[in-house]
């Protein structure tokens, strides 16, 4: 008997579980952005100077901890505003595929993007912002569409590409004020994460639910 890959997946496109997971993911990502605004407000209001103390300073040991902290910091509210919508949009689609995969994938993206910036960036710069993570989520959606043979993920990538495709030039060295290294390595981190944490296709012996999305708390 031939078993279609999606026949045993309760989270396949169009099911109630699918839309429920998408809704929960959207709510979760909408909660992340106010947290980032709170960090920026506290940083500016109390003059902590977190950008300089917790951002990535390339090729300097005292700037290495910024690999983990920099995605939560921004150069002012304008910088944060520009990242908010793509972060919510892309993060929603990535998170809808499973909370555990989302967390591990985000960690991989942060590491690859941050270390890439630290090794290749200018030692006279301080790099902060969630742009690397955003490009990483874009890389995840593209790669999942290929390695998981998921037309849904690929369709989302094309949709986002139509909306934000012009930002892909950000992976090229253009403006000195923009960390193109963070964008480039973030995209590569997303590709790596999508391969590492790809959902296994069910075998003909029976459906495999090991890759089914986890319920969000």
Short mmCIF file of C-alpha atoms in Angstrom, two decimals:
data_model
loop_
_atom_site.label_atom_id
_atom_site.label_comp_id
_atom_site.label_asym_id
_atom_site.label_seq_id
_atom_site.Cartn_x
_atom_site.Cartn_y
_atom_site.Cartn_z
CA UNK A 1 0.00 0.00 0.00
CA UNK A 2 1.34 3.43 -0.90
CA UNK A 3 1.31 5.97 1.90
CA UNK A 4 1.26 9.61 0.89
CA UNK A 5 3.76 11.67 2.93
CA UNK A 6 1.14 14.08 4.23
CA UNK A 7 -1.63 11.55 4.88
CA UNK A 8 -0.62 10.92 8.50
CA UNK A 9 0.44 14.47 9.37
CA UNK A 10 -2.24 16.26 11.40
CA UNK A 11 -0.35 19.55 10.89
CA UNK A 12 -0.42 19.51 7.10
CA UNK A 13 -1.53 22.64 5.27
CA UNK A 14 -5.27 23.30 5.50
CA UNK A 15 -6.00 21.36 8.70
CA UNK A 16 -7.34 22.93 11.88
CA UNK A 17 -4.14 21.98 13.69
CA UNK A 18 -2.12 23.83 11.05
CA UNK A 19 -4.07 27.07 11.43
CA UNK A 20 -4.04 26.75 15.22
CA UNK A 21 -0.24 26.37 15.23
CA UNK A 22 0.07 29.38 12.90
CA UNK A 23 -2.13 31.48 15.18
CA UNK A 24 -0.20 30.54 18.32
CA UNK A 25 3.07 31.30 16.56
CA UNK A 26 1.82 34.74 15.50
CA UNK A 27 0.77 35.62 19.05
CA UNK A 28 4.13 34.44 20.40
CA UNK A 29 6.12 36.51 17.89
CA UNK A 30 3.96 39.56 18.57
CA UNK A 31 4.98 39.21 22.23
CA UNK A 32 8.68 39.17 21.34
CA UNK A 33 8.74 42.59 19.70
CA UNK A 34 7.42 44.57 22.72
CA UNK A 35 10.15 42.87 24.75
CA UNK A 36 12.75 44.25 22.32
CA UNK A 37 11.17 47.71 22.55
CA UNK A 38 11.33 47.48 26.34
CA UNK A 39 15.03 46.69 26.20
CA UNK A 40 15.64 49.66 23.89
CA UNK A 41 13.55 51.99 26.06
CA UNK A 42 15.41 50.98 29.22
CA UNK A 43 18.75 51.29 27.46
CA UNK A 44 18.00 54.80 26.23
CA UNK A 45 16.11 55.96 29.30
CA UNK A 46 18.79 54.92 31.78
CA UNK A 47 21.71 55.56 29.42
CA UNK A 48 23.14 52.09 29.94
CA UNK A 49 25.00 52.16 26.63
CA UNK A 50 24.24 48.49 26.01
CA UNK A 51 25.14 48.73 22.33
CA UNK A 52 28.77 49.42 23.17
CA UNK A 53 29.02 47.03 26.12
CA UNK A 54 26.96 44.08 24.81
CA UNK A 55 27.23 44.38 21.04
CA UNK A 56 29.58 42.39 18.84
CA UNK A 57 33.01 44.00 18.55
CA UNK A 58 34.69 42.01 15.77
CA UNK A 59 38.06 40.37 16.42
CA UNK A 60 38.14 41.48 20.05
CA UNK A 61 37.72 39.06 22.96
CA UNK A 62 35.75 41.61 25.00
CA UNK A 63 33.25 41.84 22.14
CA UNK A 64 32.69 38.10 21.76
CA UNK A 65 29.82 37.95 24.27
CA UNK A 66 27.89 40.17 21.89
CA UNK A 67 27.30 37.09 19.73
CA UNK A 68 24.49 36.18 22.14
CA UNK A 69 23.34 39.64 23.23
CA UNK A 70 23.45 41.66 20.01
CA UNK A 71 20.21 40.27 18.43
CA UNK A 72 18.28 41.84 21.33
CA UNK A 73 19.84 45.29 20.92
CA UNK A 74 19.32 47.99 18.28
CA UNK A 75 20.77 51.34 17.24
CA UNK A 76 17.68 53.32 18.23
CA UNK A 77 13.97 52.86 17.67
CA UNK A 78 14.15 53.45 13.91
CA UNK A 79 16.44 50.46 13.59
CA UNK A 80 14.07 48.37 15.72
CA UNK A 81 10.99 49.50 13.79
CA UNK A 82 12.55 48.38 10.51
CA UNK A 83 13.21 44.92 11.92
CA UNK A 84 9.90 44.40 13.72
CA UNK A 85 7.54 43.49 10.88
CA UNK A 86 9.84 41.05 9.04
CA UNK A 87 10.77 39.48 12.40
CA UNK A 88 7.11 38.87 13.24
CA UNK A 89 6.23 37.66 9.75
CA UNK A 90 9.14 35.31 9.19
CA UNK A 91 9.28 34.18 12.82
CA UNK A 92 5.61 33.21 12.71
CA UNK A 93 6.07 30.81 9.80
CA UNK A 94 9.23 29.32 11.26
CA UNK A 95 7.74 28.92 14.75
CA UNK A 96 4.53 27.36 13.40
CA UNK A 97 6.57 24.31 12.37
CA UNK A 98 7.41 23.54 16.01
CA UNK A 99 8.62 25.34 19.12
CA UNK A 100 11.59 23.07 19.73
CA UNK A 101 12.79 23.30 16.12
CA UNK A 102 12.31 27.07 16.29
CA UNK A 103 14.44 27.47 19.43
CA UNK A 104 17.28 25.25 18.21
CA UNK A 105 17.23 26.84 14.76
CA UNK A 106 17.33 30.34 16.25
CA UNK A 107 20.32 29.36 18.40
CA UNK A 108 22.18 28.03 15.36
CA UNK A 109 21.42 31.22 13.42
CA UNK A 110 22.61 33.42 16.28
CA UNK A 111 25.86 31.47 16.57
CA UNK A 112 26.62 31.33 12.84
CA UNK A 113 25.67 34.94 12.22
CA UNK A 114 27.38 36.30 15.33
CA UNK A 115 30.61 34.36 14.91
CA UNK A 116 30.68 35.23 11.23
CA UNK A 117 30.49 38.91 12.12
CA UNK A 118 33.10 38.54 14.87
CA UNK A 119 35.61 36.86 12.56
CA UNK A 120 35.08 38.99 9.44
CA UNK A 121 33.76 42.36 10.64
CA UNK A 122 35.69 45.55 11.15
CA UNK A 123 37.34 45.75 14.60
CA UNK A 124 36.41 49.44 14.67
CA UNK A 125 32.68 48.69 14.60
CA UNK A 126 30.00 47.59 17.06
CA UNK A 127 27.29 45.38 15.58
CA UNK A 128 23.80 44.99 17.05
CA UNK A 129 20.35 44.10 15.74
CA UNK A 130 18.08 41.21 14.84
CA UNK A 131 18.78 41.44 11.11
CA UNK A 132 20.97 38.34 11.13
CA UNK A 133 18.16 36.33 12.72
CA UNK A 134 15.68 37.67 10.17
CA UNK A 135 17.88 36.62 7.27
CA UNK A 136 18.33 33.28 9.01
CA UNK A 137 14.57 32.69 9.09
CA UNK A 138 14.48 33.53 5.39
CA UNK A 139 17.16 30.90 4.78
CA UNK A 140 15.16 28.36 6.78
CA UNK A 141 12.01 28.84 4.73
CA UNK A 142 13.89 28.55 1.44
CA UNK A 143 15.86 25.48 2.48
CA UNK A 144 12.90 23.70 4.07
CA UNK A 145 11.02 24.06 0.83
CA UNK A 146 13.85 22.18 -0.88
CA UNK A 147 15.06 19.56 1.63
CA UNK A 148 11.59 18.72 2.97
CA UNK A 149 10.01 19.05 -0.46
CA UNK A 150 7.42 21.31 1.12
CA UNK A 151 5.62 23.51 -1.39
CA UNK A 152 4.10 25.37 1.56
CA UNK A 153 7.46 26.57 2.91
CA UNK A 154 8.63 27.42 -0.58
CA UNK A 155 5.43 29.40 -1.25
CA UNK A 156 5.98 31.36 1.97
CA UNK A 157 9.55 32.08 0.89
CA UNK A 158 8.32 33.41 -2.45
CA UNK A 159 5.70 35.57 -0.72
CA UNK A 160 8.25 37.04 1.65
CA UNK A 161 10.63 37.44 -1.27
CA UNK A 162 8.07 39.61 -3.06
CA UNK A 163 7.64 41.76 0.04
CA UNK A 164 11.26 41.98 1.20
CA UNK A 165 13.29 40.59 -1.69
CA UNK A 166 15.03 43.92 -2.13
CA UNK A 167 16.63 43.42 1.28
CA UNK A 168 18.61 40.47 -0.06
CA UNK A 169 21.13 43.00 -1.35
CA UNK A 170 21.98 43.31 2.34
CA UNK A 171 24.15 40.20 2.05
CA UNK A 172 26.50 42.16 -0.21
CA UNK A 173 29.04 44.75 0.95
CA UNK A 174 27.20 47.99 0.16
CA UNK A 175 26.76 50.43 3.07
CA UNK A 176 29.42 50.67 5.78
CA UNK A 177 26.70 51.29 8.38
CA UNK A 178 25.05 47.95 7.58
CA UNK A 179 26.59 44.69 8.74
CA UNK A 180 26.30 42.74 5.51
CA UNK A 181 28.34 40.00 7.20
CA UNK A 182 25.57 39.50 9.75
CA UNK A 183 23.01 39.22 6.96
CA UNK A 184 25.09 36.82 4.90
CA UNK A 185 26.07 34.53 7.78
CA UNK A 186 22.56 34.72 9.16
CA UNK A 187 21.21 33.43 5.86
CA UNK A 188 23.81 30.64 5.88
CA UNK A 189 22.91 29.83 9.48
CA UNK A 190 19.29 29.42 8.44
CA UNK A 191 20.30 27.02 5.68
CA UNK A 192 22.35 24.97 8.15
CA UNK A 193 19.52 24.94 10.72
CA UNK A 194 16.94 23.84 8.16
CA UNK A 195 19.14 20.90 7.18
CA UNK A 196 20.05 19.91 10.74
CA UNK A 197 16.49 20.06 12.04
CA UNK A 198 14.59 18.99 8.94
CA UNK A 199 11.43 16.97 9.35
CA UNK A 200 11.84 13.35 8.35
CA UNK A 201 9.40 12.17 5.74
CA UNK A 202 7.26 9.21 6.84
CA UNK A 203 8.19 5.79 5.49
CA UNK A 204 5.81 3.41 3.77
CA UNK A 205 5.71 1.34 6.96
CA UNK A 206 3.73 3.96 8.77
CA UNK A 207 3.54 7.64 9.62
CA UNK A 208 6.32 9.23 11.64
CA UNK A 209 5.19 11.95 14.01
CA UNK A 210 8.64 12.72 15.40
CA UNK A 211 8.80 15.93 13.43
CA UNK A 212 5.29 17.17 14.17
CA UNK A 213 5.12 20.69 15.56
CA UNK A 214 5.08 20.97 19.32
CA UNK A 215 2.30 22.82 21.07
CA UNK A 216 3.33 26.25 22.27
CA UNK A 217 3.01 26.88 26.01
#
